[in-house]
């Protein structure tokens, strides 16, 4: 669940927000676009790894209850 949320919601919004703030502080739009092109794939991969860990992780359930 967290992997999908990271991929679909957090990665685009966070990369956009950080890039816009950086572009405004540097007064250079191309720097913001370049930063967005670096941040979005990074957060996408973080979300993908999180999702794959959740899918393939073995859950040990205690059935002695």
mmCIF file of C-alpha atoms in Angstrom:
data_model
loop_
_atom_site.group_PDB
_atom_site.id
_atom_site.type_symbol
_atom_site.label_atom_id
_atom_site.label_comp_id
_atom_site.label_asym_id
_atom_site.label_seq_id
_atom_site.Cartn_x
_atom_site.Cartn_y
_atom_site.Cartn_z
ATOM 1 C CA UNK A 1 0.000 0.000 0.000
ATOM 2 C CA UNK A 2 2.750 2.466 0.872
ATOM 3 C CA UNK A 3 4.632 1.689 -2.323
ATOM 4 C CA UNK A 4 1.624 2.522 -4.486
ATOM 5 C CA UNK A 5 0.968 5.684 -2.485
ATOM 6 C CA UNK A 6 4.581 6.746 -2.878
ATOM 7 C CA UNK A 7 4.560 6.123 -6.621
ATOM 8 C CA UNK A 8 1.225 7.762 -7.411
ATOM 9 C CA UNK A 9 0.911 10.589 -4.879
ATOM 10 C CA UNK A 10 4.068 11.377 -2.941
ATOM 11 C CA UNK A 11 6.676 11.184 -5.727
ATOM 12 C CA UNK A 12 5.031 13.611 -8.175
ATOM 13 C CA UNK A 13 3.903 16.113 -5.554
ATOM 14 C CA UNK A 14 7.115 16.146 -3.514
ATOM 15 C CA UNK A 15 9.390 16.375 -6.560
ATOM 16 C CA UNK A 16 7.240 19.192 -7.982
ATOM 17 C CA UNK A 17 7.132 21.122 -4.695
ATOM 18 C CA UNK A 18 10.871 20.871 -4.031
ATOM 19 C CA UNK A 19 11.717 21.743 -7.632
ATOM 20 C CA UNK A 20 9.448 24.797 -7.676
ATOM 21 C CA UNK A 21 10.899 26.079 -4.408
ATOM 22 C CA UNK A 22 14.434 25.519 -5.689
ATOM 23 C CA UNK A 23 13.680 27.228 -9.004
ATOM 24 C CA UNK A 24 12.207 30.244 -7.225
ATOM 25 C CA UNK A 25 15.162 30.522 -4.849
ATOM 26 C CA UNK A 26 17.681 30.247 -7.694
ATOM 27 C CA UNK A 27 15.563 32.351 -10.088
ATOM 28 C CA UNK A 28 16.214 29.763 -12.780
ATOM 29 C CA UNK A 29 13.399 27.657 -14.193
ATOM 30 C CA UNK A 30 15.659 25.186 -15.949
ATOM 31 C CA UNK A 31 17.291 24.275 -12.645
ATOM 32 C CA UNK A 32 13.859 23.426 -11.251
ATOM 33 C CA UNK A 33 13.035 21.242 -14.237
ATOM 34 C CA UNK A 34 16.380 19.466 -13.978
ATOM 35 C CA UNK A 35 15.870 18.843 -10.274
ATOM 36 C CA UNK A 36 12.395 17.472 -10.951
ATOM 37 C CA UNK A 37 13.852 15.121 -13.555
ATOM 38 C CA UNK A 38 16.230 13.813 -10.897
ATOM 39 C CA UNK A 39 13.865 13.642 -7.925
ATOM 40 C CA UNK A 40 10.865 11.991 -9.576
ATOM 41 C CA UNK A 41 12.684 8.819 -10.729
ATOM 42 C CA UNK A 42 14.414 8.575 -7.341
ATOM 43 C CA UNK A 43 11.136 8.659 -5.404
ATOM 44 C CA UNK A 44 9.513 6.397 -7.989
ATOM 45 C CA UNK A 45 12.204 3.780 -7.390
ATOM 46 C CA UNK A 46 11.835 4.149 -3.629
ATOM 47 C CA UNK A 47 8.106 3.496 -3.998
ATOM 48 C CA UNK A 48 8.713 0.576 -6.343
ATOM 49 C CA UNK A 49 11.146 -1.052 -3.929
ATOM 50 C CA UNK A 50 8.715 -0.503 -1.056
ATOM 51 C CA UNK A 51 5.908 -2.061 -3.064
ATOM 52 C CA UNK A 52 8.025 -5.072 -4.081
ATOM 53 C CA UNK A 53 9.137 -5.639 -0.498
ATOM 54 C CA UNK A 54 5.497 -5.629 0.567
ATOM 55 C CA UNK A 55 4.503 -8.069 -2.185
ATOM 56 C CA UNK A 56 7.299 -10.590 -1.742
ATOM 57 C CA UNK A 57 7.830 -10.400 2.022
ATOM 58 C CA UNK A 58 6.842 -13.588 3.795
ATOM 59 C CA UNK A 59 4.556 -12.965 6.682
ATOM 60 C CA UNK A 60 5.086 -15.187 9.656
ATOM 61 C CA UNK A 61 1.750 -15.734 11.291
ATOM 62 C CA UNK A 62 1.441 -17.288 14.655
ATOM 63 C CA UNK A 63 -1.433 -19.782 14.402
ATOM 64 C CA UNK A 64 -1.198 -21.019 17.961
ATOM 65 C CA UNK A 65 -4.049 -18.794 19.095
#
